[in-house]
XYZ file of C-alpha atoms in Angstrom:
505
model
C 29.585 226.066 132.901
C 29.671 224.428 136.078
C 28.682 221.061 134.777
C 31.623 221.487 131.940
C 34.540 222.455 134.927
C 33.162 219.732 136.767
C 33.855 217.223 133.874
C 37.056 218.722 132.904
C 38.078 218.638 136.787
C 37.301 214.184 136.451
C 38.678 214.164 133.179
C 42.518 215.824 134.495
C 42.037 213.670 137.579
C 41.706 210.448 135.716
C 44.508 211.455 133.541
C 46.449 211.792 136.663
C 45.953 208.674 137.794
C 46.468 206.640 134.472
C 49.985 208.281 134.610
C 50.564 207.493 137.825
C 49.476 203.890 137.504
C 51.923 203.874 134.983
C 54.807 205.142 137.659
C 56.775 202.508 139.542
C 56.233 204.816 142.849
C 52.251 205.678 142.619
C 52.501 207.285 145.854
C 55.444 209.412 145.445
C 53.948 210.716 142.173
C 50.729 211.639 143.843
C 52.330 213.508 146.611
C 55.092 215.367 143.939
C 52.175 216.281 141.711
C 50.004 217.505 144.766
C 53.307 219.441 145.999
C 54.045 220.754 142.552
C 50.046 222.546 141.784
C 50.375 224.540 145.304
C 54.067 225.748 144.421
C 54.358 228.668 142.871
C 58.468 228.040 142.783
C 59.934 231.134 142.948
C 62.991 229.778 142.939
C 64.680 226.958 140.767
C 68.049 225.340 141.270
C 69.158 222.243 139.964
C 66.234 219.779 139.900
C 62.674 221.826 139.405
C 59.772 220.963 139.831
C 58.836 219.771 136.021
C 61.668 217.061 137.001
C 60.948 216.564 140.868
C 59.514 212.989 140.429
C 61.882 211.383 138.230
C 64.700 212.762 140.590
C 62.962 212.014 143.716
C 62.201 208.351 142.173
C 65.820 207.842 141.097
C 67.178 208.716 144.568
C 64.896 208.413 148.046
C 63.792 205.303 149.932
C 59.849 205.185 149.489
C 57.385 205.078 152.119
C 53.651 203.818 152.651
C 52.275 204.103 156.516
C 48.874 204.632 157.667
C 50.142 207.571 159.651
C 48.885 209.784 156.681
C 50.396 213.315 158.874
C 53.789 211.430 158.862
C 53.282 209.798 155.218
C 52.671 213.311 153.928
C 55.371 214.906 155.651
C 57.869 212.302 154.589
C 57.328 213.074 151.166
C 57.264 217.132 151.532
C 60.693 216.828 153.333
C 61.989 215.289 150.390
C 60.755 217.026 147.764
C 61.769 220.686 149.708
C 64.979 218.847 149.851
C 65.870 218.488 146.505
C 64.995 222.413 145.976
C 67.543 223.244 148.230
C 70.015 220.840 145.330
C 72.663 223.275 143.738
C 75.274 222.684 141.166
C 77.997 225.400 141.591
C 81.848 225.449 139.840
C 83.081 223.587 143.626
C 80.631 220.497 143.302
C 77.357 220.172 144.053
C 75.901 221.279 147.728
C 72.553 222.004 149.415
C 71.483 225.654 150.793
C 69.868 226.403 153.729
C 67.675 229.316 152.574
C 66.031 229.046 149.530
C 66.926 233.163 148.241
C 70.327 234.938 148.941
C 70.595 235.783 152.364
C 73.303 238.458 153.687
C 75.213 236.128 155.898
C 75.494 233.112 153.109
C 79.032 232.137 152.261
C 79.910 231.082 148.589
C 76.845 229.956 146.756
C 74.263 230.635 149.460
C 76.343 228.240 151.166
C 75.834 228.351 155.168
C 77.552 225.409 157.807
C 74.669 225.746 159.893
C 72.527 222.911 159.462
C 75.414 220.725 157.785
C 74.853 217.656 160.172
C 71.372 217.330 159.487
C 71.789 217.541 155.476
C 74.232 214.321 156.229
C 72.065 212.765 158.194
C 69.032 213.287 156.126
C 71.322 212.777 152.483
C 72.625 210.103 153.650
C 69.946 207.865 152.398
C 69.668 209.321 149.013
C 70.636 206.338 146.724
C 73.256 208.429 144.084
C 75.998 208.890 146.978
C 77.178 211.858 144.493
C 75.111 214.600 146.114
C 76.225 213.503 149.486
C 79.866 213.049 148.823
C 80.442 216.075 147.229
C 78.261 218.472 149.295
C 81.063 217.157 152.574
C 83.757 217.909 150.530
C 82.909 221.374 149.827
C 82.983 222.205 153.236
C 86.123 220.345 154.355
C 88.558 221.070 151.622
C 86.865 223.499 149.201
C 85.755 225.989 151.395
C 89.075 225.260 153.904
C 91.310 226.466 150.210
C 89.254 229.883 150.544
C 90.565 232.953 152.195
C 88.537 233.545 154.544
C 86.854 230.272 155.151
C 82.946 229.744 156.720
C 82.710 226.361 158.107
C 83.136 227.473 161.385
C 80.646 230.539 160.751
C 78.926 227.642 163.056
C 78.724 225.097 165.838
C 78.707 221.722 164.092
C 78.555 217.984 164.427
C 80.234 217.431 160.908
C 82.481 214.708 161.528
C 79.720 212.686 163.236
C 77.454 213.326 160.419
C 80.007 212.029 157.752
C 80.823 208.823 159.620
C 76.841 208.702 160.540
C 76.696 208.614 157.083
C 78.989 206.112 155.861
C 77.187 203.550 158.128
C 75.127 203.215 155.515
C 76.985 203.649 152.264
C 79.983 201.898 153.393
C 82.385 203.447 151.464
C 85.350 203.769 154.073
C 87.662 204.781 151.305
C 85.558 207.749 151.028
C 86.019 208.390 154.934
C 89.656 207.699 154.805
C 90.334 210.001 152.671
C 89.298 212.963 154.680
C 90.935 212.009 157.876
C 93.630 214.406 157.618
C 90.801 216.926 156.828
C 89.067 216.160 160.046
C 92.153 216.175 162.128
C 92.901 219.267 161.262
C 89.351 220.921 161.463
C 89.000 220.108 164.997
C 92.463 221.091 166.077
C 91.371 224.554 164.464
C 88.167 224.208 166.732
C 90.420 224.178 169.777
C 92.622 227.226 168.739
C 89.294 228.976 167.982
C 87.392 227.853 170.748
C 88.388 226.157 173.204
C 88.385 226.640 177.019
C 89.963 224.073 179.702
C 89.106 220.528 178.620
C 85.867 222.136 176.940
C 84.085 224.624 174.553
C 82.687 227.565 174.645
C 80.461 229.791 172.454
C 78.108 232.468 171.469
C 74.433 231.495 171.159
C 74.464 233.077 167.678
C 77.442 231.080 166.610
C 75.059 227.517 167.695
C 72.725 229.339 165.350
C 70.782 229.498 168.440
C 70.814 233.264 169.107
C 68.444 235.646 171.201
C 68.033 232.391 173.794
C 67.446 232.860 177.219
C 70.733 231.706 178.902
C 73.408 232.778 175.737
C 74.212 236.317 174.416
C 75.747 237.434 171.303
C 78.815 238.361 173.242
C 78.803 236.242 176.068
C 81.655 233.031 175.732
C 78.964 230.163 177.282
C 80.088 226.622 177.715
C 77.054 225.473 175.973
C 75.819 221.694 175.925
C 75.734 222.080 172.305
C 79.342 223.036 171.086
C 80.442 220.513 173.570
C 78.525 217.574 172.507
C 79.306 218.236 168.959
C 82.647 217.798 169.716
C 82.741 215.037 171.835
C 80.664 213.697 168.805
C 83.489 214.398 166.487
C 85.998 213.235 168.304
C 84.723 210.096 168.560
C 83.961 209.454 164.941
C 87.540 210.586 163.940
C 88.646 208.087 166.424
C 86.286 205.303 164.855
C 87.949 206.640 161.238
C 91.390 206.581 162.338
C 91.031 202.813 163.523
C 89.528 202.299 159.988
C 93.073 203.603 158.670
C 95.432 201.698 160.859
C 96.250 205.062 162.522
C 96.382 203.818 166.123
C 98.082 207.181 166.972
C 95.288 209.334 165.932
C 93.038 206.777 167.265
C 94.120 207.055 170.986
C 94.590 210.933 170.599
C 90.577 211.328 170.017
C 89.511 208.166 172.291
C 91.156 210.406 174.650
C 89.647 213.717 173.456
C 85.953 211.901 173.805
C 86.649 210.651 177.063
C 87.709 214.225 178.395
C 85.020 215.899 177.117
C 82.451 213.623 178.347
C 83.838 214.407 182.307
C 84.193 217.787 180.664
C 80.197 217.933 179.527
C 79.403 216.414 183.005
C 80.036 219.807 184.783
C 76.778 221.111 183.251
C 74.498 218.513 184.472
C 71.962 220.250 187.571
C 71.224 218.058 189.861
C 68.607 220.117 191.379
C 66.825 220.803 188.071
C 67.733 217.179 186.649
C 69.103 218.704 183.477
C 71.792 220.014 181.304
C 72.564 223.724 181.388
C 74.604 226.432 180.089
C 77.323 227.360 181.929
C 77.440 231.426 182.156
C 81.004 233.014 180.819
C 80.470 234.721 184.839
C 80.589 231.309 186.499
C 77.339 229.716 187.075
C 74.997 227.544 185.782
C 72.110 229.358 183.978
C 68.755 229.111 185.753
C 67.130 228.424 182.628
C 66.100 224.748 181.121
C 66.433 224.885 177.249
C 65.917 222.161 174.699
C 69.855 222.179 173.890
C 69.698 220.003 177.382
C 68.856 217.065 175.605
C 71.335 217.199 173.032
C 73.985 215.085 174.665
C 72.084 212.108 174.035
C 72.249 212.844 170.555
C 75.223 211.114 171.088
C 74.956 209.158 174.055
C 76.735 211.050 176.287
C 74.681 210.701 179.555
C 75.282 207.481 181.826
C 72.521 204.883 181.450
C 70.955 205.912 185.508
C 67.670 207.062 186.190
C 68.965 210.267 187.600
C 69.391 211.564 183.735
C 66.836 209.973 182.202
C 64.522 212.032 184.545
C 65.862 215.416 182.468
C 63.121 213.662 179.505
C 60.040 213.730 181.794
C 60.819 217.830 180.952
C 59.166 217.043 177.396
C 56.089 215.917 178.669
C 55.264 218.292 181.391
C 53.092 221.308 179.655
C 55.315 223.406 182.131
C 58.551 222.146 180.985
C 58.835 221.826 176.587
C 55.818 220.169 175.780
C 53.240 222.507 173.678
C 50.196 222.010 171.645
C 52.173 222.685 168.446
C 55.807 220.927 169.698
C 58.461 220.847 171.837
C 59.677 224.426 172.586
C 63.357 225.852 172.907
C 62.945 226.483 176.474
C 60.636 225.269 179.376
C 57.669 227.326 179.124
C 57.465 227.852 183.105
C 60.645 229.958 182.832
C 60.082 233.756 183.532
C 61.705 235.026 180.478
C 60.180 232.456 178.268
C 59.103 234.068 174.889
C 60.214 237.961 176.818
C 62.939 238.578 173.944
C 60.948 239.733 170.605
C 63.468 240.840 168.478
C 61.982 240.609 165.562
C 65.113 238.254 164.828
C 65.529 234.724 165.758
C 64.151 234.190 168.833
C 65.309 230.712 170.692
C 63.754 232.014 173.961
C 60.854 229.311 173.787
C 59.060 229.374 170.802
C 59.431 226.148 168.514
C 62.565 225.560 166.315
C 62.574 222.752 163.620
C 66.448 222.620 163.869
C 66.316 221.626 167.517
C 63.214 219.265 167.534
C 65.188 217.500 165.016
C 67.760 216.848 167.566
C 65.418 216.361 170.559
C 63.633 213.421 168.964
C 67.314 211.761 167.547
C 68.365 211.904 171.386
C 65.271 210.579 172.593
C 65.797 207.769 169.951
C 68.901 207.047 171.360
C 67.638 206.853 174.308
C 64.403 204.567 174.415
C 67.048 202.210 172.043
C 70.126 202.512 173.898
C 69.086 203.096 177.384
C 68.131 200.709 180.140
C 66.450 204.157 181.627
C 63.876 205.698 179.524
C 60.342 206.790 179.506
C 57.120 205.745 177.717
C 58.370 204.655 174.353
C 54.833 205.827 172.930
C 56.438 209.508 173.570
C 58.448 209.479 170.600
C 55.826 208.593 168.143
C 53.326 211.112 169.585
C 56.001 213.938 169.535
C 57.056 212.783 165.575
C 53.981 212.987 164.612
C 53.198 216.465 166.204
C 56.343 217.713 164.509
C 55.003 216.087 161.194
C 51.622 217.949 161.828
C 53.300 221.412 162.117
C 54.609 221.375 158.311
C 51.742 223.351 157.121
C 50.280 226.954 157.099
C 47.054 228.057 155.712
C 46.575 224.424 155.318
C 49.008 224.111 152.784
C 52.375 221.499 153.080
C 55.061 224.243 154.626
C 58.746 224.525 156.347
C 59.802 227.891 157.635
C 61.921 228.977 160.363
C 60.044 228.997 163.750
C 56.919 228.801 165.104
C 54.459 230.091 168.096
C 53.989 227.248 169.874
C 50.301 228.055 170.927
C 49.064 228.748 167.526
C 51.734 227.033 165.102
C 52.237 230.265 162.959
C 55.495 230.953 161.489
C 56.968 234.003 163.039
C 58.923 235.030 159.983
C 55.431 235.384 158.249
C 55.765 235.359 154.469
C 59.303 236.337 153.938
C 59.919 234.115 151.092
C 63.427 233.371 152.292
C 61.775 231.157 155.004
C 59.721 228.821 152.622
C 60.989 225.393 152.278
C 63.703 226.075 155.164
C 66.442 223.197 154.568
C 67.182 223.971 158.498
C 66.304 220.604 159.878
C 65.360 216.945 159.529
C 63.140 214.254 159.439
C 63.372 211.781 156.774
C 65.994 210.187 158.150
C 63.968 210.239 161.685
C 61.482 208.094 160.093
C 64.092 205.468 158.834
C 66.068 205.092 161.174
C 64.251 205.980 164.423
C 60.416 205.661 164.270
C 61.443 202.592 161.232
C 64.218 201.410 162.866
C 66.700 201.104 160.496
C 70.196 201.431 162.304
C 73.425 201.572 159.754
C 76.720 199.751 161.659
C 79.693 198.815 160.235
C 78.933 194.731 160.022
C 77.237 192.340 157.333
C 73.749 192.982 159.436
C 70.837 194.989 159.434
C 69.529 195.797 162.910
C 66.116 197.040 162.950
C 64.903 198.589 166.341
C 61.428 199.937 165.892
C 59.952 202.848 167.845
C 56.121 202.284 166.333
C 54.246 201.790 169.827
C 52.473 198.223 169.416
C 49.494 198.354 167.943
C 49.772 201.318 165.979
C 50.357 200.311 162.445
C 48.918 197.137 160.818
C 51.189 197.517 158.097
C 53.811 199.810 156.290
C 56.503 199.705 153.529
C 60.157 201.060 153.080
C 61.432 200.381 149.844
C 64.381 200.884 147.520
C 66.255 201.637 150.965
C 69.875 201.702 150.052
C 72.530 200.281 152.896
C 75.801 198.659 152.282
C 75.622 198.326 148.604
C 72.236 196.886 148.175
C 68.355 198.104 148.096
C 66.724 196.586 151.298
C 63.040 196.783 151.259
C 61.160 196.461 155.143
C 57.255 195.564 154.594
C 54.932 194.851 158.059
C 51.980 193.426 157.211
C 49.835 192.520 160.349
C 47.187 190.592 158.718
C 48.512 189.955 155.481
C 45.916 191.662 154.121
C 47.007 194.995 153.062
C 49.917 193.614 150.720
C 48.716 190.018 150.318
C 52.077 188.387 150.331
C 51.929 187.521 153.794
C 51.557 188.000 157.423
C 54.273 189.602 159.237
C 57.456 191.651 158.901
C 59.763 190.888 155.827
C 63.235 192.134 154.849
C 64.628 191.874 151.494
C 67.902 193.090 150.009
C 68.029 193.401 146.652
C 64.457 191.677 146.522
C 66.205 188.043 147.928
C 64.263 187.546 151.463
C 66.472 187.739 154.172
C 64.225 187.897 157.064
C 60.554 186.872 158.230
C 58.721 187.122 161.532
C 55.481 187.395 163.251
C 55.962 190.562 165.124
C 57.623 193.661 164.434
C 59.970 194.110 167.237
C 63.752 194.205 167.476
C 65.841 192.315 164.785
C 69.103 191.510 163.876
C 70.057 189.608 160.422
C 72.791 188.740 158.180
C 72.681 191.151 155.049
């Protein structure tokens, strides 16, 4: 019997592989079939998993590395991804939580963690997902009578321009400028204070934290950058529409809120902090500290860039399974145990998501940085913590000692759509940066040394399919040494080194 399930098991493993020889992406069907056997998919929206790899192979950029943790993970965050895919009578959009949950708008429809679906959709190559996902939540869900975008903090503008960096569709943009205008003048009626923000920590989605309350009206690092984020993209938008009025009304808004954010800067603790609704400056260091470089709010001086040397200290954020939500040296770190959401220390895909963007930004955009190597050591850790019992997994949070998801097996915390990372690998650890020109800048965060080789393919940008291959030796790909870019298969680029580029599309 044993011999006979041994021959059957060769047999069905052959068979795999003919088929997938016969794929054009023999990697992404291996990891889709791999993912599909250990799913028992409870759930099934629009594309299941019988259909996973001809979707997946119709719309993401594929990936070979020799980073097998980040290779793996890559293709996991897609294919949870696409789960999250929904079809509904307003257009197509993508759910946070993969069963009905109580607080869900329309749909299962949540706000949440709408700037990291844009940034992660973004470079899906059928721009309908995308387009009509934003569109739900600016003018669909605006037409509803008691509308839920601003259930939640949210960088949505700066997403959606993010985004059409790499599309380039501006007609698409233009079109929702009024839309924007209006959704951040109702931010101000709801929220703001001064020249600023404020808001609950449950309303950042970032609730039970050390320095917020549910009640408490925080100027929070968070709200604040967002909207210094989105003021700045409708600014960009409304120069792309001749609207110098609008334009210099949000140049203006940016500007004030970036003195405005500068208020919650510590010079004592070199960090940003939440400002208390009573006055002062929480005591606390929490991860949201680094989000203004998610935009690159901080001045380029070493006094700020010293706030990162927080991620490295095992005192400060830096824990065996990832960067935590507050520095672990704090006296009420981990003290809350709710039972709920707990962003009191323990490790939040959401907010690693945005820790590792703003240290991109930084080591890219930043005369004053730290060891560049950090980034790829804490992207990888983040890839390595996708998994429980072994097994390829997303929940919600995790104990940063031990790596196990604190929601346990509630099923509405499988494949959590609450985060991102694709688009981390393209256009941070890869390099890939979308502007607005007829060039593709590539700024590589791989520390030297570290990869021989790797391939991003059927990358789309601008209108065309660019393809990046880095082949040290030539040997792994045996079309020569070196890094190559190609758009639309037409070479474009060659060099010896993989370092910083800049090239005419």
């Amino acid at each position: 019997m044993g011999s006979f399930k041994t021959k059957l098991l060769v047999c069905l493993l052959l068979s795999l592989n003919a088929v997938a020889q016969q794929k054009p992406y023999t990697t992404l069907f291996r990891y889709v079939e791999r993912f599909n056997r250990q799913d028992s998919e409870y759930v099934k929206n629009l594309i299941d998993n019988r259909n996973a790899y001809n979707w997946l192979a119709e719309n993401v950029p594929v990936l070979e590395c020799p980073d097998s943790v980040i290779e793996k993970t890559y293709y996991y965050r897609w294919w949870t991804f696409r789960k999250h895919l929904k079809q509904t009578p307003d257009g197509y959009i993508f759910t946070e939580f993969i069963t009905p949950v109580k607080h869900a708008g329309r749909y299962n429809a949540l706000s949440c963690a709408f700037g990291h679906h844009v940034y992660e959709g973004r470079w899906l190559r059928d721009t309908q997902y995308i387009n009509q996902y934003i569109r739900y939540w600016f003018i669909k869900d605006a037409q509803q009578p008691a509308p839920r975008f601003h259930q939640f903090s949210s960088w949505a503008e700066d997403a959606v321009y993010n985004r059409f960096l790499v599309d380039g569709d501006s007609s698409f943009i233009i079109s929702l400028l009024q839309n924007m205008d209006a959704d951040y003048r109702l931010w101000k009626k709801e929220k703001g204070v001064g020249e600023g923000f404020w808001q609950f920590d449950v309303k950042d989605g970032m609730e039970e934290s050390i320095s917020g309350s549910r009640k408490e009206k925080n100027i929070r690092p968070t709200i604040n950058s967002y909207m210094y984020g989105n003021a700045s993209a409708i600014a960009k938008i409304a120069a792309m529409a001749g609207n110098d009025t609008l334009k210099q009304q949000y140049d203006k808004e940016a500007e004030t809120l970036k003195s405005f954010i500068s208020q919650l800067w510590d010079d004592k603790a070199h960090f940003y902090k939440v400002k208390l609704a009573k006055g002062p400056l929480s005591d606390a260091r929490e991860e949201l500290g680094f989000i203004p470089w998610y935009f690159n709010i901080p001045a380029d001086k070493a006094t700020y860039a010293k706030a990162w040397e927080q991620l490295v200290d095992t005192s400060g954020f830096n824990a065996p399974w990832g960067i935590t939500t507050a520095e672990r040296r704090h006296p009420a770190f981990r003290s809350h145990g709710s039972g709920g959401c707990e962003w009191d220390g323990a490790i939040w895909p959401f907010a690693t998501t945005q820790t590792l963007k703003g240290l991109a930004n930084l080591l890219t955009n930043y005369q004053h940085h730290i060891d560049p190597a950090v980034y790829y050591k804490a992207l990888h850790t983040y890839a390595n913590s996708h998994q429980k019992n072994g097994i390829p997994y997303l929940g919600e949070y995790q104990d940063e000692r031990t790596g196990y998801w604190l929601k346990g097996d509630d099923p509405r915390s499988s494949y959590y759509n609450h985060s991102g990372f694709c688009d981390l690998v393209i256009s941070d650890l890869i390099g890939l940066k979308p502007n607005t020109g007829n060039t593709i800048e590539l700024n590589p965060l791989i520390p030297a040394g570290k990869w021989d080789w790797f391939l991003l393919d059927k990358v789309p940008y601008h209108g065309h399919l660019l393809t990046i291959r880095w082949d040290k030796t030539g040997r792994k790909y045996k079309k020569g040494k070196g890094l190559y870019i190609f758009a639309d298969d037409k070479q474009i680029y060659h060099g010896d080194q993989l370092k910083h580029v800049i090239t005419k599309l």
